[in-house]
């Protein structure tokens, strides 16, 4: 487990981070459902545009309720010739009038105007999407889909700030929330309040009361074979209000990761894509899997399924079922 606590920085991350580095241009489309990435890109674009032009006018249009001529009217040169940003929302539901006017404007955009189009995804206005992708700037704002992408995002946040964080701390943060904006806020808060390297202790200090983090800690101890510690953490979590089902879910997730790579040849980098895990998660699951035989792993999975059924109403004592599942992982083959 020592390797989990080593610091590391972003390496060949798979998620698209162009929103971090986007530069102003005549037309920029922020394409995808993740509002946080779009917001970060828009803030950067406005800052850089202002640095270049100084004062500028700011106009907001709604592509869904747009009527013919609005864009062309706002993009017409003004008497005083001030620079302008035209921000367009709801392009995922754009009207036909907007599509027609935007395609017309794109043929000869003004040099001192930047049009920022936010499109939530999908094929509405495909001709415009393809045009922006080929001739202007299209920034992907995809949502983070899985644990691998969440951990990559966290690492990149710390890398961008030139700060170090341990792998264990990254894992705790990744399970603390599924919301990208909240995840970014957590990273910023930790960096602001804790000097030097961010460790699991630091994350626990701020987020140790969260159900997801408590579940992670129970699972971590059980997987490591620390039966007494796992049971202590389990009972403390339950006594302080943590729900049993998320705890069981954390256990099941870790075992599923082990099962995905158990007996499979290949490095973390080679298996990451096919498993939906980060390379270091693959390597960790392989290391943790060495504690178990194939028969023990099958028995644990069966035990987890039985505990799930009991937690959802089939058993009279769900806490006992959860403790039994924790012990099945911490002390395999004990029955």
Tab-separated table of C-alpha atoms in Angstrom:
chain	number	residue	atom	x	y	z
A	1	UNK	CA	0.000	0.000	0.000
A	2	UNK	CA	3.011	2.322	0.255
A	3	UNK	CA	2.773	3.187	-3.411
A	4	UNK	CA	-0.673	4.681	-2.897
A	5	UNK	CA	0.804	7.434	-0.751
A	6	UNK	CA	3.385	8.682	-3.233
A	7	UNK	CA	2.739	12.054	-4.813
A	8	UNK	CA	2.243	12.289	-8.521
A	9	UNK	CA	1.467	14.761	-11.278
A	10	UNK	CA	-0.682	14.617	-14.389
A	11	UNK	CA	0.687	12.413	-17.167
A	12	UNK	CA	-0.919	11.946	-20.564
A	13	UNK	CA	-4.392	12.554	-19.205
A	14	UNK	CA	-7.188	11.263	-21.383
A	15	UNK	CA	-9.812	13.954	-20.731
A	16	UNK	CA	-9.951	17.009	-22.981
A	17	UNK	CA	-8.674	20.079	-21.141
A	18	UNK	CA	-8.746	22.653	-23.936
A	19	UNK	CA	-11.118	24.733	-21.792
A	20	UNK	CA	-8.105	25.531	-19.603
A	21	UNK	CA	-6.060	27.048	-22.440
A	22	UNK	CA	-8.606	28.379	-24.951
A	23	UNK	CA	-7.754	31.749	-26.528
A	24	UNK	CA	-10.148	34.361	-27.932
A	25	UNK	CA	-11.210	34.084	-31.550
A	26	UNK	CA	-13.982	35.390	-33.802
A	27	UNK	CA	-16.275	32.440	-32.927
A	28	UNK	CA	-15.826	30.019	-30.020
A	29	UNK	CA	-18.278	27.207	-29.301
A	30	UNK	CA	-18.353	25.595	-25.850
A	31	UNK	CA	-19.794	22.196	-26.728
A	32	UNK	CA	-21.054	19.731	-24.127
A	33	UNK	CA	-23.205	19.460	-20.998
A	34	UNK	CA	-20.622	20.279	-18.310
A	35	UNK	CA	-21.478	23.819	-17.250
A	36	UNK	CA	-18.413	24.084	-15.002
A	37	UNK	CA	-15.969	23.610	-17.894
A	38	UNK	CA	-17.950	26.041	-20.039
A	39	UNK	CA	-17.939	28.591	-17.214
A	40	UNK	CA	-14.173	28.294	-16.750
A	41	UNK	CA	-13.610	28.690	-20.492
A	42	UNK	CA	-15.936	31.694	-20.706
A	43	UNK	CA	-14.218	33.424	-17.788
A	44	UNK	CA	-10.809	32.907	-19.389
A	45	UNK	CA	-12.024	34.165	-22.755
A	46	UNK	CA	-13.459	37.344	-21.250
A	47	UNK	CA	-10.288	38.025	-19.283
A	48	UNK	CA	-8.021	37.578	-22.300
A	49	UNK	CA	-10.348	39.546	-24.579
A	50	UNK	CA	-10.343	42.414	-22.088
A	51	UNK	CA	-6.560	42.348	-21.817
A	52	UNK	CA	-6.295	42.714	-25.589
A	53	UNK	CA	-9.054	45.257	-26.310
A	54	UNK	CA	-9.478	47.027	-22.983
A	55	UNK	CA	-13.088	48.068	-22.424
A	56	UNK	CA	-15.661	46.153	-24.418
A	57	UNK	CA	-19.424	45.797	-24.723
A	58	UNK	CA	-21.096	42.571	-23.629
A	59	UNK	CA	-24.303	41.293	-25.218
A	60	UNK	CA	-26.272	38.146	-24.349
A	61	UNK	CA	-28.525	36.330	-26.800
A	62	UNK	CA	-30.728	33.266	-26.363
A	63	UNK	CA	-30.464	30.938	-29.364
A	64	UNK	CA	-33.697	29.137	-28.454
A	65	UNK	CA	-35.886	32.262	-28.489
A	66	UNK	CA	-33.811	34.100	-31.077
A	67	UNK	CA	-35.550	36.048	-33.844
A	68	UNK	CA	-34.187	36.924	-37.261
A	69	UNK	CA	-31.651	39.759	-37.360
A	70	UNK	CA	-30.669	39.985	-33.652
A	71	UNK	CA	-27.124	38.752	-34.192
A	72	UNK	CA	-26.450	40.847	-37.274
A	73	UNK	CA	-27.838	43.950	-35.568
A	74	UNK	CA	-25.630	43.459	-32.497
A	75	UNK	CA	-22.586	42.619	-34.610
A	76	UNK	CA	-22.889	45.731	-36.768
A	77	UNK	CA	-20.034	48.231	-36.273
A	78	UNK	CA	-20.962	50.879	-33.720
A	79	UNK	CA	-20.412	54.602	-34.033
A	80	UNK	CA	-17.595	54.535	-31.502
A	81	UNK	CA	-16.119	51.251	-32.719
A	82	UNK	CA	-15.842	49.538	-29.317
A	83	UNK	CA	-14.960	45.862	-29.126
A	84	UNK	CA	-17.746	43.462	-28.218
A	85	UNK	CA	-18.414	39.981	-26.880
A	86	UNK	CA	-21.674	38.373	-27.962
A	87	UNK	CA	-22.531	35.475	-25.644
A	88	UNK	CA	-25.111	33.016	-26.968
A	89	UNK	CA	-26.881	30.579	-24.616
A	90	UNK	CA	-29.088	27.543	-25.332
A	91	UNK	CA	-27.559	26.724	-28.712
A	92	UNK	CA	-28.547	23.107	-28.154
A	93	UNK	CA	-32.122	24.304	-28.792
A	94	UNK	CA	-31.288	26.956	-31.381
A	95	UNK	CA	-34.019	28.345	-33.605
A	96	UNK	CA	-33.779	28.086	-37.369
A	97	UNK	CA	-33.431	31.864	-37.498
A	98	UNK	CA	-30.353	31.753	-35.291
A	99	UNK	CA	-28.764	28.973	-37.319
A	100	UNK	CA	-29.288	30.855	-40.563
A	101	UNK	CA	-27.983	34.172	-39.193
A	102	UNK	CA	-24.992	32.544	-37.485
A	103	UNK	CA	-23.940	30.740	-40.661
A	104	UNK	CA	-24.235	34.013	-42.555
A	105	UNK	CA	-22.189	35.911	-39.965
A	106	UNK	CA	-19.491	33.202	-39.872
A	107	UNK	CA	-18.729	33.844	-43.545
A	108	UNK	CA	-17.210	37.223	-42.606
A	109	UNK	CA	-16.932	37.753	-38.828
A	110	UNK	CA	-15.881	41.114	-37.398
A	111	UNK	CA	-12.276	41.350	-36.157
A	112	UNK	CA	-13.128	43.123	-32.885
A	113	UNK	CA	-16.081	40.899	-31.956
A	114	UNK	CA	-15.958	37.489	-30.265
A	115	UNK	CA	-19.071	35.323	-30.398
A	116	UNK	CA	-19.145	32.703	-27.620
A	117	UNK	CA	-21.746	29.994	-28.259
A	118	UNK	CA	-22.702	27.568	-25.503
A	119	UNK	CA	-24.121	24.328	-26.898
A	120	UNK	CA	-25.162	21.568	-24.477
A	121	UNK	CA	-24.442	18.779	-26.976
A	122	UNK	CA	-26.331	16.816	-29.591
A	123	UNK	CA	-26.740	17.457	-33.294
A	124	UNK	CA	-28.981	20.504	-33.330
A	125	UNK	CA	-27.269	22.958	-35.692
A	126	UNK	CA	-24.844	20.309	-36.964
A	127	UNK	CA	-23.853	22.434	-39.952
A	128	UNK	CA	-22.792	25.213	-37.572
A	129	UNK	CA	-21.018	22.781	-35.232
A	130	UNK	CA	-19.006	21.358	-38.119
A	131	UNK	CA	-18.184	24.835	-39.417
A	132	UNK	CA	-16.932	26.045	-36.033
A	133	UNK	CA	-14.906	22.856	-35.559
A	134	UNK	CA	-13.215	23.233	-38.944
A	135	UNK	CA	-12.710	27.000	-39.210
A	136	UNK	CA	-12.934	28.494	-35.737
A	137	UNK	CA	-12.686	27.102	-32.179
A	138	UNK	CA	-14.778	24.313	-30.660
A	139	UNK	CA	-14.050	23.450	-27.019
A	140	UNK	CA	-15.245	20.146	-25.613
A	141	UNK	CA	-17.143	20.474	-22.330
A	142	UNK	CA	-17.996	16.821	-21.782
A	143	UNK	CA	-19.112	15.650	-18.353
A	144	UNK	CA	-16.738	13.455	-16.338
A	145	UNK	CA	-18.040	9.941	-16.998
A	146	UNK	CA	-16.235	7.671	-14.557
A	147	UNK	CA	-13.772	7.429	-11.692
A	148	UNK	CA	-10.796	7.509	-14.055
A	149	UNK	CA	-11.841	10.853	-15.510
A	150	UNK	CA	-12.626	12.297	-12.079
A	151	UNK	CA	-9.202	11.352	-10.755
A	152	UNK	CA	-7.524	12.771	-13.863
A	153	UNK	CA	-9.398	16.034	-13.349
A	154	UNK	CA	-8.276	16.249	-9.715
A	155	UNK	CA	-4.658	15.592	-10.631
A	156	UNK	CA	-4.822	18.266	-13.335
A	157	UNK	CA	-6.251	20.810	-10.888
A	158	UNK	CA	-3.283	20.303	-8.583
A	159	UNK	CA	-0.823	20.169	-11.472
A	160	UNK	CA	-2.124	23.483	-12.821
A	161	UNK	CA	-1.501	25.046	-9.399
A	162	UNK	CA	1.936	23.389	-9.123
A	163	UNK	CA	0.865	21.505	-5.993
A	164	UNK	CA	1.372	17.890	-5.022
A	165	UNK	CA	-1.237	15.409	-3.815
A	166	UNK	CA	-0.954	11.755	-2.847
A	167	UNK	CA	-2.812	9.038	-4.729
A	168	UNK	CA	-4.753	8.163	-1.590
A	169	UNK	CA	-5.906	11.761	-1.233
A	170	UNK	CA	-6.980	11.799	-4.886
A	171	UNK	CA	-9.106	8.696	-4.331
A	172	UNK	CA	-10.769	10.204	-1.264
A	173	UNK	CA	-11.610	13.381	-3.159
A	174	UNK	CA	-12.924	11.424	-6.137
A	175	UNK	CA	-15.507	9.644	-3.990
A	176	UNK	CA	-16.453	12.767	-2.030
A	177	UNK	CA	-18.716	14.176	-4.746
A	178	UNK	CA	-19.947	13.505	-8.268
A	179	UNK	CA	-20.409	17.210	-9.060
A	180	UNK	CA	-17.522	18.709	-11.056
A	181	UNK	CA	-17.907	22.237	-9.705
A	182	UNK	CA	-17.988	20.934	-6.129
A	183	UNK	CA	-14.953	18.778	-6.856
A	184	UNK	CA	-13.031	21.793	-8.174
A	185	UNK	CA	-14.092	23.821	-5.149
A	186	UNK	CA	-12.840	21.065	-2.833
A	187	UNK	CA	-9.459	21.068	-4.584
A	188	UNK	CA	-9.201	24.859	-4.303
A	189	UNK	CA	-10.195	24.791	-0.626
A	190	UNK	CA	-7.581	22.178	0.238
A	191	UNK	CA	-4.850	24.064	-1.622
A	192	UNK	CA	-5.798	27.327	0.091
A	193	UNK	CA	-5.906	25.889	3.610
A	194	UNK	CA	-3.168	23.241	3.641
A	195	UNK	CA	0.449	24.135	2.851
A	196	UNK	CA	2.653	21.685	0.979
A	197	UNK	CA	1.551	18.236	-0.099
A	198	UNK	CA	-2.116	17.258	0.241
A	199	UNK	CA	-2.459	13.861	1.941
A	200	UNK	CA	-5.300	11.570	2.975
A	201	UNK	CA	-5.143	13.089	6.452
A	202	UNK	CA	-5.814	16.531	5.025
A	203	UNK	CA	-8.778	15.324	2.959
A	204	UNK	CA	-10.204	13.425	5.925
A	205	UNK	CA	-9.962	16.569	8.038
A	206	UNK	CA	-12.333	18.391	5.675
A	207	UNK	CA	-14.480	15.631	4.199
A	208	UNK	CA	-14.210	12.697	6.612
A	209	UNK	CA	-17.835	13.116	7.642
A	210	UNK	CA	-19.163	12.444	4.155
A	211	UNK	CA	-20.833	9.101	3.545
A	212	UNK	CA	-18.741	8.455	0.451
A	213	UNK	CA	-15.439	9.140	2.184
A	214	UNK	CA	-16.346	6.962	5.176
A	215	UNK	CA	-17.277	4.191	2.761
A	216	UNK	CA	-13.945	4.509	1.003
A	217	UNK	CA	-12.024	4.224	4.281
A	218	UNK	CA	-13.909	1.073	5.312
A	219	UNK	CA	-13.270	-0.478	1.907
A	220	UNK	CA	-9.599	0.526	1.975
A	221	UNK	CA	-9.022	-1.199	5.333
A	222	UNK	CA	-10.959	-4.330	4.319
A	223	UNK	CA	-9.083	-4.691	1.016
A	224	UNK	CA	-5.783	-4.289	2.878
A	225	UNK	CA	-6.713	-7.197	5.175
A	226	UNK	CA	-7.006	-4.996	8.269
A	227	UNK	CA	-10.070	-6.701	9.713
A	228	UNK	CA	-10.138	-4.982	13.119
A	229	UNK	CA	-9.610	-1.540	11.582
A	230	UNK	CA	-12.260	-2.158	8.927
A	231	UNK	CA	-14.845	-3.223	11.510
A	232	UNK	CA	-13.986	-0.278	13.761
A	233	UNK	CA	-14.411	2.179	10.893
A	234	UNK	CA	-17.610	0.435	9.799
A	235	UNK	CA	-19.225	0.603	13.230
A	236	UNK	CA	-18.132	4.223	13.728
A	237	UNK	CA	-19.546	5.192	10.329
A	238	UNK	CA	-22.880	3.524	11.035
A	239	UNK	CA	-23.034	5.054	14.523
A	240	UNK	CA	-22.491	8.548	13.101
A	241	UNK	CA	-25.258	8.273	10.532
A	242	UNK	CA	-23.662	6.757	7.441
A	243	UNK	CA	-26.160	4.702	5.464
A	244	UNK	CA	-25.297	0.992	4.970
A	245	UNK	CA	-26.004	0.839	1.211
A	246	UNK	CA	-23.296	3.378	0.173
A	247	UNK	CA	-20.842	1.511	2.397
A	248	UNK	CA	-21.648	-1.746	0.658
A	249	UNK	CA	-21.440	0.024	-2.706
A	250	UNK	CA	-17.882	1.156	-1.986
A	251	UNK	CA	-16.882	-2.390	-1.081
A	252	UNK	CA	-18.503	-3.761	-4.231
A	253	UNK	CA	-16.803	-1.154	-6.439
A	254	UNK	CA	-13.354	-2.079	-5.160
A	255	UNK	CA	-14.004	-5.793	-5.606
A	256	UNK	CA	-15.368	-5.182	-9.111
A	257	UNK	CA	-12.161	-3.354	-9.994
A	258	UNK	CA	-10.127	-6.315	-8.768
A	259	UNK	CA	-12.311	-8.772	-10.676
A	260	UNK	CA	-11.970	-6.751	-13.908
A	261	UNK	CA	-8.200	-7.173	-13.996
A	262	UNK	CA	-7.787	-10.437	-12.080
A	263	UNK	CA	-5.522	-12.757	-14.065
A	264	UNK	CA	-5.445	-10.369	-17.049
A	265	UNK	CA	-2.068	-9.637	-18.603
A	266	UNK	CA	-1.093	-6.090	-19.451
A	267	UNK	CA	0.060	-2.876	-17.834
A	268	UNK	CA	-2.160	-0.244	-16.273
A	269	UNK	CA	-1.804	1.944	-19.358
A	270	UNK	CA	-2.731	-0.939	-21.661
A	271	UNK	CA	-5.833	-1.953	-19.696
A	272	UNK	CA	-7.110	1.482	-18.682
A	273	UNK	CA	-9.251	2.077	-21.749
A	274	UNK	CA	-10.993	-1.293	-21.752
A	275	UNK	CA	-11.721	-1.225	-18.008
A	276	UNK	CA	-12.763	2.427	-17.620
A	277	UNK	CA	-10.163	2.799	-14.868
A	278	UNK	CA	-7.130	5.044	-14.555
A	279	UNK	CA	-3.791	3.260	-15.144
A	280	UNK	CA	-2.846	3.539	-11.479
A	281	UNK	CA	-6.249	2.120	-10.482
A	282	UNK	CA	-5.562	-0.904	-12.696
A	283	UNK	CA	-2.153	-1.362	-11.086
A	284	UNK	CA	-3.650	-0.979	-7.623
A	285	UNK	CA	-6.408	-3.505	-8.340
A	286	UNK	CA	-3.818	-5.988	-9.618
A	287	UNK	CA	-1.744	-5.578	-6.462
A	288	UNK	CA	-4.772	-5.939	-4.212
A	289	UNK	CA	-5.971	-8.983	-6.155
A	290	UNK	CA	-2.864	-10.931	-5.168
A	291	UNK	CA	-4.398	-11.452	-1.728
A	292	UNK	CA	-7.175	-13.567	-3.190
A	293	UNK	CA	-7.516	-16.811	-5.053
A	294	UNK	CA	-10.079	-17.028	-7.846
A	295	UNK	CA	-12.304	-19.115	-5.560
A	296	UNK	CA	-12.047	-16.572	-2.739
A	297	UNK	CA	-12.877	-13.718	-5.093
A	298	UNK	CA	-15.960	-15.581	-6.359
A	299	UNK	CA	-17.058	-16.246	-2.769
A	300	UNK	CA	-16.623	-12.559	-1.870
A	301	UNK	CA	-18.728	-11.463	-4.838
A	302	UNK	CA	-21.439	-13.910	-3.810
A	303	UNK	CA	-21.248	-12.618	-0.231
A	304	UNK	CA	-21.607	-9.019	-1.419
A	305	UNK	CA	-24.652	-9.933	-3.508
A	306	UNK	CA	-26.209	-11.638	-0.483
A	307	UNK	CA	-25.492	-8.589	1.697
A	308	UNK	CA	-27.061	-6.331	-0.939
A	309	UNK	CA	-30.243	-8.406	-0.892
A	310	UNK	CA	-30.386	-8.295	2.904
A	311	UNK	CA	-29.818	-4.528	2.999
A	312	UNK	CA	-32.712	-4.106	0.591
A	313	UNK	CA	-35.215	-5.942	2.735
A	314	UNK	CA	-34.548	-9.655	2.681
A	315	UNK	CA	-32.668	-9.851	5.985
A	316	UNK	CA	-33.612	-9.148	9.578
A	317	UNK	CA	-30.170	-7.798	10.505
A	318	UNK	CA	-28.605	-5.763	7.676
A	319	UNK	CA	-25.739	-4.537	9.884
A	320	UNK	CA	-24.639	-8.116	10.514
A	321	UNK	CA	-24.755	-8.770	6.770
A	322	UNK	CA	-22.520	-5.757	6.177
A	323	UNK	CA	-20.046	-6.830	8.858
A	324	UNK	CA	-19.964	-10.315	7.354
A	325	UNK	CA	-19.193	-8.829	3.923
A	326	UNK	CA	-16.365	-6.719	5.367
A	327	UNK	CA	-14.855	-9.769	7.068
A	328	UNK	CA	-15.196	-11.855	3.904
A	329	UNK	CA	-12.913	-9.358	2.176
A	330	UNK	CA	-10.527	-8.724	5.071
A	331	UNK	CA	-10.163	-12.403	5.986
A	332	UNK	CA	-10.959	-14.403	2.814
A	333	UNK	CA	-11.724	-18.081	3.250
A	334	UNK	CA	-12.510	-17.766	6.949
A	335	UNK	CA	-15.909	-19.562	6.634
